[in-house]
C-alpha angles and dihedrals in degrees: 000000000000090000091053091049091051091048092049091048090050092049092049091048092052093046090049090051091049091050092047092050094051106109119234109225115233120229109277142159122273092252090053090052092049091051095048098042109100096166129237123330109267108232124183119191129190095222138034096241092054088048090053091051091049091051092050093048098039099039113176092348092074138055108204130198125184116213093203112074119229108283092014123140115236090206094060102028116127115198118221135210093277090054090052090051092048092051091046091052097041123112090206132017116200119197132175094225119183088111096296095123095026095121095062114005101086092051090048093051091046093049090048092049085227118192107241091221091069096050118093122185103200091199089067087070096060137063102233120224114234110243133184133175087248088064090060093056102039093099092056094066090082089057094056111197093337107148091193091246090155092050118094107223093196097134092170088083088067091068108222100058094163094059120098106204097186100127100305092151095050091047092051092049092049092045093051090048092052093047093045090052092047093048092046093051093046101042091084090055094053 
């Protein structure tokens, strides 16, 4: 509970800072506005969920494109020439890091001649938890070889059988916090 409260407090603090740092445009003529309007910040993300976080955090100030198509696998994805051009033209490139895009990201960034100052690996902002497949099955030792034959696996009785309730809310809060922090620290560069 205390961890969730700290996370919520951190998110609110970052969002407050972003709102406070948003400049208020002075009254000006239409020609002044046309000269000073550069359009939304162009953000390219490596995955759809990072793109969603960037859209939520950036709102109308960002235009976000995800390199990975819906349903795509980041381990087997192969970027094309359009992806290289998008990364080259982006104001900010958001990656997951932590080895998720390791098979293709470095080549993509090299081919796009991407400026390192506009690349943010969100995984660099977290302390990853070590995880092994053994960890997943530790709780089954107490069951022995129980194949759950006496357990009725009729999950339809639970109602919302398409919903995965494994921490979605906490992941969204953490994701938004990471993206907000990345956007805040890179807005001055853009």
